[in-house]
mmCIF file of C-alpha atoms and ligand atoms in Angstrom:
data_model
loop_
_atom_site.group_PDB
_atom_site.id
_atom_site.type_symbol
_atom_site.label_atom_id
_atom_site.label_comp_id
_atom_site.label_asym_id
_atom_site.label_seq_id
_atom_site.Cartn_x
_atom_site.Cartn_y
_atom_site.Cartn_z
ATOM 1 C CA MET A 1 6.034 40.807 25.568
ATOM 2 C CA ALA A 2 3.892 38.219 25.527
ATOM 3 C CA GLU A 3 4.327 35.663 28.700
ATOM 4 C CA HIS A 4 3.992 32.641 26.904
ATOM 5 C CA LEU A 5 7.044 33.700 25.262
ATOM 6 C CA GLN A 6 9.550 33.429 27.494
ATOM 7 C CA ARG A 7 8.122 29.261 29.090
ATOM 8 C CA PRO A 8 7.368 26.331 27.495
ATOM 9 C CA LEU A 9 4.017 26.133 25.956
ATOM 10 C CA SER A 10 0.918 24.477 27.136
ATOM 11 C CA ILE A 11 -0.787 22.257 25.178
ATOM 12 C CA ALA A 12 -3.511 20.039 24.273
ATOM 13 C CA ILE A 13 -4.211 17.927 22.008
ATOM 14 C CA VAL A 14 -7.722 16.277 20.924
ATOM 15 C CA GLY A 15 -7.857 13.120 19.356
ATOM 16 C CA SER A 16 -4.598 12.525 21.524
ATOM 17 C CA SER A 17 -5.550 8.136 21.996
ATOM 18 C CA GLY A 18 -5.858 8.258 17.723
ATOM 19 C CA PHE A 19 -3.617 7.233 15.300
ATOM 20 C CA ILE A 20 -1.822 10.311 14.231
ATOM 21 C CA GLY A 21 -2.618 12.356 18.443
ATOM 22 C CA GLN A 22 -0.963 9.509 19.743
ATOM 23 C CA TYR A 23 2.306 11.210 17.807
ATOM 24 C CA HIS A 24 1.650 14.604 18.554
ATOM 25 C CA LEU A 25 1.315 13.297 22.361
ATOM 26 C CA GLN A 26 4.665 12.217 22.332
ATOM 27 C CA HIS A 27 6.135 15.425 20.852
ATOM 28 C CA VAL A 28 4.425 17.157 22.775
ATOM 29 C CA LEU A 29 5.506 15.477 25.663
ATOM 30 C CA GLN A 30 9.532 14.900 24.602
ATOM 31 C CA GLU A 31 9.804 18.797 23.182
ATOM 32 C CA LYS A 32 11.175 20.906 25.651
ATOM 33 C CA ASP A 33 10.059 24.066 24.353
ATOM 34 C CA SER A 34 5.967 23.037 25.631
ATOM 35 C CA GLU A 35 4.683 21.104 28.120
ATOM 36 C CA LEU A 36 1.420 18.997 27.464
ATOM 37 C CA ALA A 37 -2.329 20.894 29.320
ATOM 38 C CA ALA A 38 -4.410 18.399 28.989
ATOM 39 C CA LEU A 39 -6.035 15.982 26.513
ATOM 40 C CA ILE A 40 -9.357 15.879 25.034
ATOM 41 C CA ASP A 41 -11.001 12.389 23.350
ATOM 42 C CA THR A 42 -13.644 10.793 23.390
ATOM 43 C CA ALA A 43 -12.582 7.601 23.971
ATOM 44 C CA PRO A 44 -12.971 6.945 27.987
ATOM 45 C CA SER A 45 -9.280 5.703 27.852
ATOM 46 C CA VAL A 46 -8.247 8.390 27.887
ATOM 47 C CA ALA A 47 -8.546 9.435 31.416
ATOM 48 C CA THR A 48 -5.515 6.405 32.220
ATOM 49 C CA THR A 49 -2.922 8.110 29.955
ATOM 50 C CA ALA A 50 -3.478 11.605 31.382
ATOM 51 C CA MET A 51 -3.798 10.012 34.573
ATOM 52 C CA GLN A 52 -0.402 9.359 33.164
ATOM 53 C CA HIS A 53 0.571 12.502 32.432
ATOM 54 C CA ASP A 54 -1.098 14.291 35.185
ATOM 55 C CA VAL A 55 -3.299 16.567 33.619
ATOM 56 C CA PRO A 56 -7.131 16.854 33.112
ATOM 57 C CA HIS A 57 -8.953 14.558 30.166
ATOM 58 C CA PHE A 58 -11.886 15.957 29.092
ATOM 59 C CA LYS A 59 -14.951 14.026 27.274
ATOM 60 C CA ASN A 60 -14.967 16.993 24.711
ATOM 61 C CA VAL A 61 -14.859 19.928 23.194
ATOM 62 C CA ASP A 62 -17.474 21.366 25.020
ATOM 63 C CA GLU A 63 -15.869 20.557 28.706
ATOM 64 C CA PHE A 64 -13.045 21.395 28.132
ATOM 65 C CA LEU A 65 -13.644 25.248 26.745
ATOM 66 C CA GLU A 66 -15.563 25.532 29.673
ATOM 67 C CA ALA A 67 -13.410 24.592 31.710
ATOM 68 C CA TYR A 68 -10.266 27.113 30.056
ATOM 69 C CA LYS A 69 -12.395 30.537 29.785
ATOM 70 C CA SER A 70 -13.434 29.808 33.747
ATOM 71 C CA GLY A 71 -9.568 30.322 34.031
ATOM 72 C CA ASP A 72 -9.168 26.462 35.560
ATOM 73 C CA LEU A 73 -7.068 26.193 32.793
ATOM 74 C CA ALA A 74 -3.491 28.042 31.973
ATOM 75 C CA VAL A 75 -3.444 26.577 27.648
ATOM 76 C CA ASP A 76 -1.663 27.889 25.200
ATOM 77 C CA ALA A 77 -2.914 25.866 22.009
ATOM 78 C CA VAL A 78 -4.754 23.328 20.600
ATOM 79 C CA ILE A 79 -3.402 20.438 17.914
ATOM 80 C CA LEU A 80 -6.705 18.923 16.808
ATOM 81 C CA ALA A 81 -6.384 15.188 15.165
ATOM 82 C CA THR A 82 -9.812 13.923 15.260
ATOM 83 C CA PRO A 83 -11.506 12.338 12.228
ATOM 84 C CA THR A 84 -11.667 14.163 9.128
ATOM 85 C CA HIS A 85 -14.786 15.173 8.917
ATOM 86 C CA THR A 86 -15.130 16.880 12.614
ATOM 87 C CA HIS A 87 -11.815 18.890 12.375
ATOM 88 C CA VAL A 88 -14.368 22.544 11.063
ATOM 89 C CA THR A 89 -16.754 21.744 13.327
ATOM 90 C CA LEU A 90 -14.092 21.437 17.188
ATOM 91 C CA ALA A 91 -11.842 23.947 15.371
ATOM 92 C CA GLN A 92 -15.173 26.489 14.642
ATOM 93 C CA SER A 93 -15.481 25.608 18.956
ATOM 94 C CA PHE A 94 -12.005 27.452 19.144
ATOM 95 C CA VAL A 95 -12.378 30.894 17.359
ATOM 96 C CA GLY A 96 -11.615 33.653 19.637
ATOM 97 C CA SER A 97 -10.816 31.687 22.848
ATOM 98 C CA GLY A 98 -7.261 33.520 21.795
ATOM 99 C CA LEU A 99 -5.830 29.529 21.427
ATOM 100 C CA SER A 100 -3.845 29.086 19.450
ATOM 101 C CA LEU A 101 -4.610 25.337 16.788
ATOM 102 C CA LEU A 102 -3.028 23.305 14.755
ATOM 103 C CA ILE A 103 -5.458 20.687 12.403
ATOM 104 C CA GLU A 104 -4.786 17.930 11.557
ATOM 105 C CA LYS A 105 -4.173 17.562 7.568
ATOM 106 C CA PRO A 106 -7.287 17.986 5.656
ATOM 107 C CA LEU A 107 -8.581 20.996 6.471
ATOM 108 C CA SER A 108 -12.059 20.570 5.426
ATOM 109 C CA VAL A 109 -13.757 17.634 3.466
ATOM 110 C CA THR A 110 -15.353 19.976 1.454
ATOM 111 C CA GLY A 111 -13.867 23.325 0.764
ATOM 112 C CA GLY A 112 -17.189 25.468 1.073
ATOM 113 C CA ASP A 113 -16.416 24.303 5.465
ATOM 114 C CA GLY A 114 -12.841 24.628 4.301
ATOM 115 C CA LYS A 115 -13.955 28.295 3.393
ATOM 116 C CA SER A 116 -16.414 29.635 6.234
ATOM 117 C CA LEU A 117 -13.286 27.797 8.493
ATOM 118 C CA LEU A 118 -11.083 30.447 6.646
ATOM 119 C CA ALA A 119 -13.489 33.549 6.989
ATOM 120 C CA LEU A 120 -14.346 32.675 10.616
ATOM 121 C CA SER A 121 -10.162 32.559 11.491
ATOM 122 C CA LYS A 122 -9.199 36.187 9.717
ATOM 123 C CA GLN A 123 -12.020 37.790 11.948
ATOM 124 C CA ASP A 124 -9.640 36.563 15.050
ATOM 125 C CA THR A 125 -6.829 38.302 15.216
ATOM 126 C CA ARG A 126 -5.590 36.840 18.782
ATOM 127 C CA GLY A 127 -5.373 32.252 17.655
ATOM 128 C CA VAL A 128 -2.715 31.566 15.503
ATOM 129 C CA TYR A 129 -4.621 28.566 12.960
ATOM 130 C CA MET A 130 -1.875 26.306 11.199
ATOM 131 C CA VAL A 131 -2.527 22.850 9.058
ATOM 132 C CA GLY A 132 -0.875 19.700 9.645
ATOM 133 C CA HIS A 133 0.487 19.326 6.321
ATOM 134 C CA HIS A 134 3.706 18.040 8.635
ATOM 135 C CA ARG A 135 5.185 16.688 4.605
ATOM 136 C CA ARG A 136 6.759 20.896 4.738
ATOM 137 C CA HIS A 137 8.986 20.174 7.549
ATOM 138 C CA ASN A 138 10.477 17.106 6.443
ATOM 139 C CA ALA A 139 13.485 17.652 5.582
ATOM 140 C CA TYR A 140 13.203 15.609 1.306
ATOM 141 C CA VAL A 141 9.984 18.317 1.277
ATOM 142 C CA LYS A 142 12.695 21.064 2.756
ATOM 143 C CA ALA A 143 15.604 19.478 0.558
ATOM 144 C CA ILE A 144 13.010 19.896 -2.515
ATOM 145 C CA LYS A 145 12.035 23.046 -1.752
ATOM 146 C CA ASP A 146 15.771 24.634 -1.907
ATOM 147 C CA VAL A 147 16.346 22.620 -5.181
ATOM 148 C CA LEU A 148 14.049 23.896 -6.633
ATOM 149 C CA ASP A 149 14.521 27.845 -5.237
ATOM 150 C CA LYS A 150 17.146 28.264 -7.116
ATOM 151 C CA LYS A 151 16.166 27.352 -9.950
ATOM 152 C CA LYS A 152 18.474 24.278 -9.584
ATOM 153 C CA LEU A 153 16.559 22.443 -11.791
ATOM 154 C CA GLY A 154 16.206 25.275 -14.371
ATOM 155 C CA ASP A 155 12.412 25.246 -15.786
ATOM 156 C CA ILE A 156 10.225 22.497 -15.107
ATOM 157 C CA VAL A 157 7.974 20.984 -17.081
ATOM 158 C CA ALA A 158 6.686 18.248 -15.487
ATOM 159 C CA VAL A 159 6.235 15.581 -12.193
ATOM 160 C CA ASN A 160 5.439 12.327 -11.861
ATOM 161 C CA GLY A 161 4.377 10.497 -8.389
ATOM 162 C CA VAL A 162 2.939 7.497 -6.678
ATOM 163 C CA TRP A 163 1.717 6.310 -3.836
ATOM 164 C CA ALA A 164 1.481 2.951 -3.758
ATOM 165 C CA ALA A 165 0.785 1.188 -0.295
ATOM 166 C CA ARG A 166 -1.229 -1.655 0.953
ATOM 167 C CA LYS A 167 -2.842 -0.958 4.043
ATOM 168 C CA HIS A 168 -3.826 -3.303 7.435
ATOM 169 C CA ASP A 169 -7.200 -4.829 7.060
ATOM 170 C CA ALA A 170 -7.471 -3.436 10.925
ATOM 171 C CA TYR A 171 -7.019 -0.227 9.734
ATOM 172 C CA TYR A 172 -10.836 -0.023 7.866
ATOM 173 C CA ASP A 173 -12.343 -1.112 11.420
ATOM 174 C CA ILE A 174 -12.287 2.159 12.147
ATOM 175 C CA PRO A 175 -15.742 3.331 10.296
ATOM 176 C CA TRP A 176 -14.599 6.758 9.107
ATOM 177 C CA HIS A 177 -11.515 5.227 6.903
ATOM 178 C CA THR A 178 -15.305 3.243 5.250
ATOM 179 C CA GLN A 179 -16.976 6.009 4.637
ATOM 180 C CA VAL A 180 -17.801 8.765 1.169
ATOM 181 C CA GLY A 181 -16.815 12.499 3.106
ATOM 182 C CA ALA A 182 -14.332 10.396 5.282
ATOM 183 C CA GLY A 183 -11.916 8.578 4.530
ATOM 184 C CA GLY A 184 -10.309 6.731 1.515
ATOM 185 C CA VAL A 185 -6.978 7.759 -0.824
ATOM 186 C CA ILE A 186 -7.383 11.321 -1.458
ATOM 187 C CA LEU A 187 -9.300 12.725 1.210
ATOM 188 C CA THR A 188 -6.901 10.787 3.518
ATOM 189 C CA ASN A 189 -3.153 10.295 1.480
ATOM 190 C CA ALA A 190 -2.820 11.802 -1.622
ATOM 191 C CA ILE A 191 -4.079 15.128 0.095
ATOM 192 C CA HIS A 192 -0.055 15.217 1.683
ATOM 193 C CA ASP A 193 0.563 15.058 -2.100
ATOM 194 C CA PHE A 194 -1.001 17.774 -3.276
ATOM 195 C CA ASP A 195 -0.412 20.097 -0.701
ATOM 196 C CA MET A 196 3.454 18.975 -1.318
ATOM 197 C CA LEU A 197 2.928 19.595 -4.945
ATOM 198 C CA GLN A 198 1.033 22.798 -4.972
ATOM 199 C CA TYR A 199 4.177 24.117 -2.296
ATOM 200 C CA TRP A 200 7.023 23.314 -4.779
ATOM 201 C CA LEU A 201 5.486 23.880 -7.781
ATOM 202 C CA GLY A 202 2.093 26.151 -7.536
ATOM 203 C CA ASP A 203 -1.133 26.202 -7.703
ATOM 204 C CA ILE A 204 -2.706 23.665 -9.005
ATOM 205 C CA ALA A 205 -5.337 24.785 -12.366
ATOM 206 C CA GLU A 206 -7.137 21.543 -13.805
ATOM 207 C CA VAL A 207 -7.377 18.067 -12.684
ATOM 208 C CA PHE A 208 -8.751 14.395 -14.746
ATOM 209 C CA ALA A 209 -8.680 11.797 -12.448
ATOM 210 C CA MET A 210 -9.690 7.858 -13.158
ATOM 211 C CA GLU A 211 -10.886 5.194 -10.844
ATOM 212 C CA GLY A 212 -9.469 1.706 -11.099
ATOM 213 C CA PRO A 213 -10.363 -1.265 -9.072
ATOM 214 C CA LYS A 214 -12.112 -1.110 -5.110
ATOM 215 C CA ARG A 215 -10.422 -4.302 -3.725
ATOM 216 C CA ARG A 216 -12.140 -4.235 -0.335
ATOM 217 C CA PRO A 217 -15.984 -4.455 0.314
ATOM 218 C CA TYR A 218 -16.104 -0.273 0.630
ATOM 219 C CA ALA A 219 -17.201 2.809 -1.823
ATOM 220 C CA VAL A 220 -14.643 5.083 -0.330
ATOM 221 C CA ASP A 221 -11.629 5.700 -3.259
ATOM 222 C CA SER A 222 -9.348 3.371 -3.418
ATOM 223 C CA THR A 223 -7.642 3.244 -6.467
ATOM 224 C CA VAL A 224 -7.119 6.379 -8.875
ATOM 225 C CA GLN A 225 -5.202 7.247 -11.448
ATOM 226 C CA LEU A 226 -4.639 11.166 -11.822
ATOM 227 C CA ILE A 227 -3.763 14.211 -14.862
ATOM 228 C CA PHE A 228 -2.752 17.705 -13.740
ATOM 229 C CA LYS A 229 -1.766 21.162 -14.869
ATOM 230 C CA PHE A 230 -0.564 23.316 -12.499
ATOM 231 C CA SER A 231 -0.998 27.347 -13.144
ATOM 232 C CA SER A 232 1.915 27.609 -14.593
ATOM 233 C CA GLY A 233 1.254 25.292 -17.550
ATOM 234 C CA VAL A 234 3.963 22.195 -16.203
ATOM 235 C CA ILE A 235 1.409 18.693 -16.089
ATOM 236 C CA GLY A 236 2.108 16.614 -13.939
ATOM 237 C CA SER A 237 1.068 12.825 -13.177
ATOM 238 C CA PHE A 238 0.367 10.700 -9.981
ATOM 239 C CA LEU A 239 -0.668 7.679 -9.450
ATOM 240 C CA LEU A 240 -2.907 6.708 -5.898
ATOM 241 C CA THR A 241 -3.986 3.415 -4.104
ATOM 242 C CA ASP A 242 -3.687 1.790 -0.859
ATOM 243 C CA SER A 243 -4.689 -1.992 -2.324
ATOM 244 C CA SER A 244 -1.154 -2.760 -3.563
ATOM 245 C CA ALA A 245 1.818 -4.070 -1.229
ATOM 246 C CA SER A 246 3.994 -2.030 -2.807
ATOM 247 C CA HIS A 247 8.050 -0.343 -2.443
ATOM 248 C CA VAL A 248 6.824 3.027 -3.559
ATOM 249 C CA SER A 249 5.319 5.178 -1.529
ATOM 250 C CA TRP A 250 5.525 8.469 0.360
ATOM 251 C CA GLU A 251 6.473 6.593 3.933
ATOM 252 C CA ALA A 252 8.090 3.638 2.478
ATOM 253 C CA GLY A 253 10.132 5.969 0.686
ATOM 254 C CA THR A 254 11.342 8.673 3.291
ATOM 255 C CA GLY A 255 10.224 6.497 6.616
ATOM 256 C CA ASP A 256 8.584 9.886 7.077
ATOM 257 C CA ILE A 257 5.842 7.696 9.744
ATOM 258 C CA PRO A 258 7.397 4.976 11.808
ATOM 259 C CA ALA A 259 4.531 2.835 12.002
ATOM 260 C CA PHE A 260 5.156 2.702 8.380
ATOM 261 C CA SER A 261 7.545 -0.046 6.901
ATOM 262 C CA SER A 262 10.296 2.278 5.144
ATOM 263 C CA ILE A 263 12.354 0.931 2.012
ATOM 264 C CA GLY A 264 14.297 3.926 0.742
ATOM 265 C CA GLU A 265 12.555 3.363 -3.240
ATOM 266 C CA ASP A 266 12.349 6.344 -5.320
ATOM 267 C CA PHE A 267 9.109 7.412 -5.651
ATOM 268 C CA LEU A 268 8.236 11.182 -6.802
ATOM 269 C CA THR A 269 10.593 12.478 -10.224
ATOM 270 C CA ILE A 270 10.780 16.163 -10.832
ATOM 271 C CA PHE A 271 11.373 16.710 -14.447
ATOM 272 C CA GLY A 272 13.436 20.106 -15.658
ATOM 273 C CA THR A 273 14.979 21.445 -18.784
ATOM 274 C CA ASN A 274 18.140 21.766 -16.967
ATOM 275 C CA GLY A 275 18.177 19.005 -14.862
ATOM 276 C CA SER A 276 15.761 16.094 -12.906
ATOM 277 C CA ILE A 277 15.398 14.615 -9.169
ATOM 278 C CA SER A 278 14.076 12.136 -7.280
ATOM 279 C CA VAL A 279 12.359 11.745 -3.848
ATOM 280 C CA PRO A 280 14.268 9.816 -1.911
ATOM 281 C CA SER A 281 17.257 9.928 -3.804
ATOM 282 C CA LEU A 282 17.423 13.640 -4.046
ATOM 283 C CA ILE A 283 20.297 12.704 -6.340
ATOM 284 C CA ARG A 284 20.197 16.018 -9.458
ATOM 285 C CA TYR A 285 20.593 14.570 -13.029
ATOM 286 C CA HIS A 286 22.339 17.862 -15.228
ATOM 287 C CA TYR A 287 24.693 18.684 -18.109
ATOM 288 C CA ASP A 288 25.593 21.664 -15.605
ATOM 289 C CA ASP A 289 29.366 21.656 -16.228
ATOM 290 C CA ARG A 290 29.279 20.610 -20.342
ATOM 291 C CA PRO A 291 29.766 23.040 -23.020
ATOM 292 C CA GLU A 292 26.497 23.895 -24.178
ATOM 293 C CA ASN A 293 26.143 22.110 -27.278
ATOM 294 C CA GLU A 294 26.535 18.290 -25.748
ATOM 295 C CA LYS A 295 24.324 19.033 -23.346
ATOM 296 C CA ASN A 296 21.944 16.654 -24.443
ATOM 297 C CA TRP A 297 20.443 13.226 -24.486
ATOM 298 C CA LYS A 298 23.441 11.721 -26.640
ATOM 299 C CA PHE A 299 26.231 13.382 -23.079
ATOM 300 C CA PRO A 300 26.490 11.005 -20.073
ATOM 301 C CA LEU A 301 24.520 13.505 -17.080
ATOM 302 C CA GLN A 302 26.330 14.607 -14.388
ATOM 303 C CA LYS A 303 25.095 13.771 -10.622
ATOM 304 C CA ASP A 304 25.045 15.884 -7.382
ATOM 305 C CA PRO A 305 24.513 14.379 -4.408
ATOM 306 C CA ASP A 306 24.018 17.767 -2.351
ATOM 307 C CA ALA A 307 20.411 18.054 -1.458
ATOM 308 C CA MET A 308 21.301 14.840 0.273
ATOM 309 C CA ALA A 309 22.948 16.713 2.829
ATOM 310 C CA ALA A 310 19.473 18.793 4.358
ATOM 311 C CA VAL A 311 17.758 15.309 5.188
ATOM 312 C CA ASP A 312 18.722 15.553 9.392
ATOM 313 C CA GLY A 313 16.223 12.222 10.223
ATOM 314 C CA ILE A 314 14.818 14.714 12.466
ATOM 315 C CA PRO A 315 11.116 13.710 12.184
ATOM 316 C CA ALA A 316 9.002 16.207 10.308
ATOM 317 C CA PHE A 317 6.400 15.905 13.451
ATOM 318 C CA ALA A 318 8.721 17.713 15.744
ATOM 319 C CA HIS A 319 10.226 20.125 12.726
ATOM 320 C CA GLN A 320 6.239 21.253 12.522
ATOM 321 C CA LEU A 321 5.877 20.883 16.166
ATOM 322 C CA LYS A 322 8.350 23.764 17.002
ATOM 323 C CA HIS A 323 7.432 25.835 14.588
ATOM 324 C CA PHE A 324 3.595 25.812 15.653
ATOM 325 C CA ILE A 325 5.395 26.852 18.726
ATOM 326 C CA ALA A 326 7.106 29.341 17.399
ATOM 327 C CA ALA A 327 4.466 30.753 15.036
ATOM 328 C CA THR A 328 2.341 30.676 18.315
ATOM 329 C CA ARG A 329 4.384 32.872 19.610
ATOM 330 C CA HIS A 330 4.715 35.312 16.959
ATOM 331 C CA GLU A 331 7.989 34.716 15.228
ATOM 332 C CA VAL A 332 6.854 32.799 12.207
ATOM 333 C CA GLU A 333 3.873 32.786 10.128
ATOM 334 C CA PRO A 334 2.511 29.665 9.831
ATOM 335 C CA ASN A 335 3.594 27.448 7.439
ATOM 336 C CA CYS A 336 0.855 25.481 6.414
ATOM 337 C CA SER A 337 -1.790 28.290 6.881
ATOM 338 C CA VAL A 338 -5.520 27.479 6.395
ATOM 339 C CA GLU A 339 -5.125 29.179 3.018
ATOM 340 C CA ASP A 340 -3.091 26.359 1.633
ATOM 341 C CA GLY A 341 -4.589 23.322 3.534
ATOM 342 C CA LEU A 342 -7.999 24.809 1.416
ATOM 343 C CA ARG A 343 -6.144 25.406 -1.804
ATOM 344 C CA ALA A 344 -4.896 21.205 -1.188
ATOM 345 C CA VAL A 345 -8.764 20.525 -0.823
ATOM 346 C CA LEU A 346 -10.052 22.302 -3.404
ATOM 347 C CA VAL A 347 -7.854 19.798 -5.490
ATOM 348 C CA THR A 348 -9.521 16.734 -4.147
ATOM 349 C CA GLU A 349 -13.034 17.755 -5.234
ATOM 350 C CA ALA A 350 -11.965 18.692 -8.250
ATOM 351 C CA VAL A 351 -10.912 15.294 -8.534
ATOM 352 C CA PHE A 352 -14.051 14.037 -7.115
ATOM 353 C CA ARG A 353 -15.789 16.266 -9.977
ATOM 354 C CA SER A 354 -13.456 14.482 -12.697
ATOM 355 C CA LEU A 355 -14.410 11.307 -11.086
ATOM 356 C CA LYS A 356 -18.294 11.548 -11.603
ATOM 357 C CA THR A 357 -18.549 13.849 -14.718
ATOM 358 C CA GLY A 358 -15.368 11.480 -16.595
ATOM 359 C CA LYS A 359 -13.872 15.082 -17.861
ATOM 360 C CA PRO A 360 -11.274 17.306 -16.413
ATOM 361 C CA SER A 361 -12.001 20.037 -13.770
ATOM 362 C CA LEU A 362 -10.812 23.419 -13.500
ATOM 363 C CA VAL A 363 -9.984 23.154 -9.207
ATOM 364 C CA GLU A 364 -11.710 25.864 -7.499
ATOM 365 C CA LYS A 365 -9.947 29.471 -7.214
ATOM 366 C CA PHE A 366 -10.536 31.390 -3.624
HETATM 367 N N1 LIG B 401 -0.995 13.919 9.107
HETATM 368 C C1 LIG B 401 -0.509 12.317 9.244
HETATM 369 O O1 LIG B 401 0.305 12.422 8.249
HETATM 370 C C2 LIG B 401 -1.387 11.529 9.435
HETATM 371 C C3 LIG B 401 -1.136 10.492 9.914
HETATM 372 C C4 LIG B 401 -2.554 9.843 9.484
HETATM 373 C C5 LIG B 401 -3.646 11.088 10.355
HETATM 374 N N2 LIG B 401 -3.851 12.194 9.672
HETATM 375 C C6 LIG B 401 -4.805 12.732 9.699
HETATM 376 O O2 LIG B 401 -5.526 13.252 11.246
HETATM 377 C C7 LIG B 401 -6.924 12.649 11.851
HETATM 378 C C8 LIG B 401 -7.245 11.278 12.824
HETATM 379 O O3 LIG B 401 -6.082 10.439 12.091
HETATM 380 P P1 LIG B 401 -6.256 8.943 13.219
HETATM 381 O O4 LIG B 401 -6.057 8.339 11.978
HETATM 382 O O5 LIG B 401 -5.360 9.386 14.156
HETATM 383 O O6 LIG B 401 -8.005 8.741 13.602
HETATM 384 P P2 LIG B 401 -8.139 7.870 14.179
HETATM 385 O O7 LIG B 401 -9.603 7.477 14.121
HETATM 386 O O8 LIG B 401 -6.885 6.982 14.963
HETATM 387 O O9 LIG B 401 -8.159 8.999 16.173
HETATM 388 C C9 LIG B 401 -9.426 9.615 15.917
HETATM 389 C C10 LIG B 401 -9.423 9.820 17.322
HETATM 390 O O10 LIG B 401 -10.022 11.130 17.985
HETATM 391 C C11 LIG B 401 -10.525 11.185 19.330
HETATM 392 N N3 LIG B 401 -12.245 11.289 18.637
HETATM 393 C C12 LIG B 401 -12.670 11.482 17.546
HETATM 394 N N4 LIG B 401 -14.214 12.251 17.154
HETATM 395 C C13 LIG B 401 -14.071 12.927 18.419
HETATM 396 C C14 LIG B 401 -14.383 14.427 19.158
HETATM 397 N N5 LIG B 401 -15.323 14.933 18.560
HETATM 398 N N6 LIG B 401 -14.172 14.882 20.210
HETATM 399 C C15 LIG B 401 -12.369 14.251 21.323
HETATM 400 N N7 LIG B 401 -12.021 13.312 20.740
HETATM 401 C C16 LIG B 401 -12.712 12.184 19.043
HETATM 402 C C17 LIG B 401 -11.164 8.899 18.238
HETATM 403 O O11 LIG B 401 -11.432 9.049 20.183
HETATM 404 C C18 LIG B 401 -9.784 8.663 18.491
HETATM 405 O O12 LIG B 401 -8.286 8.755 20.009
HETATM 406 C C19 LIG B 401 -7.418 12.685 10.358
HETATM 407 O O13 LIG B 401 -7.482 14.154 9.855
HETATM 408 C C20 LIG B 401 -6.391 12.439 9.682
HETATM 409 O O14 LIG B 401 -7.176 12.478 8.615
HETATM 410 C C21 LIG B 401 -2.961 12.724 9.392
#
């Protein structure tokens, strides 16, 4: 049995002072099965935070790896929470080090870079690689997965969702948030929805995208309407905008990210031959107890609230961290894998192609 199986995992965080790095830090400190090993961040202020937690601070990944490889530092795993366009380069530095890696979403900006990282990670027999599509660990997503896997909606025919919110002005003071190939509503926000939809319903095969008005003076995408088709034949649509004072989004619906206000309105519905369900209300509408000749729109639907029982109120990031620890200990397969992360990136590429050409675009297979 590996030594680290018997004690809390030592975890270092890269990008610990960023928006999401701070969540990871909080959860690593709170989780009884993990302890903080080091903070790695280009921001000089992190030195103070590191001192407060009695761990070393490194200004960059190279300095950290030097200390780790010289044996000065006991570390089992790393959470990489730096800006999107840095993920692949920084992740590659860890390949072969023996450290496990949780890479924040998106895995990469391009499919090509994602594939390079996938190839490298496959050669690494020691480290475990996981992508931080944390929604997979959210109770609402798990509840829907269970409903779908148990075929409680019959055969799925369609899905319809909205992610609409008005980001705060200071969000755009962070330069990469305004840059094409780093920020934007597709790479930053829609990628969550792509992974969630593919986790539930299988691969998205084709996308048609149309862009709406840009309400801010930046080149990045901001309002996009998507139509897509899954490999299964299921069709879907999704509206994304970061420029609307809206009550309809993942965060407003589920309260998943405490920094954002939540209101609990439904933002997504899945439609099946035997039922339909929305998130976050999780009420399944169906005709299960009616005779066959009454299973149609002339008769009142029945309501089943059972799926809500699975919503445990535990933050998805806490569940994700526990899962990452278990994956590092080889107790479970990582959910989600580098392949899964790449699948979501390939959907974003198809969206960008469609926006450029004005035509539907096939999602690359690998
Ligand atoms: N899972 C989620 O819900 C979620 C939410 C927000 C952001 N994210 C993802 O997390 C990543 C970070 O986003 P953010 O909003 O926290 O960004 P941010 O800009 O707020 O923070 C990035 C942090 O990384 C540090 N940094 C930058 N380059 C570095 C380098 N080369 N080495 C070490 N440190 C470096 C910065 O100093 C900063 O502390 C993005 O990829 C984003 O898509 C995920």
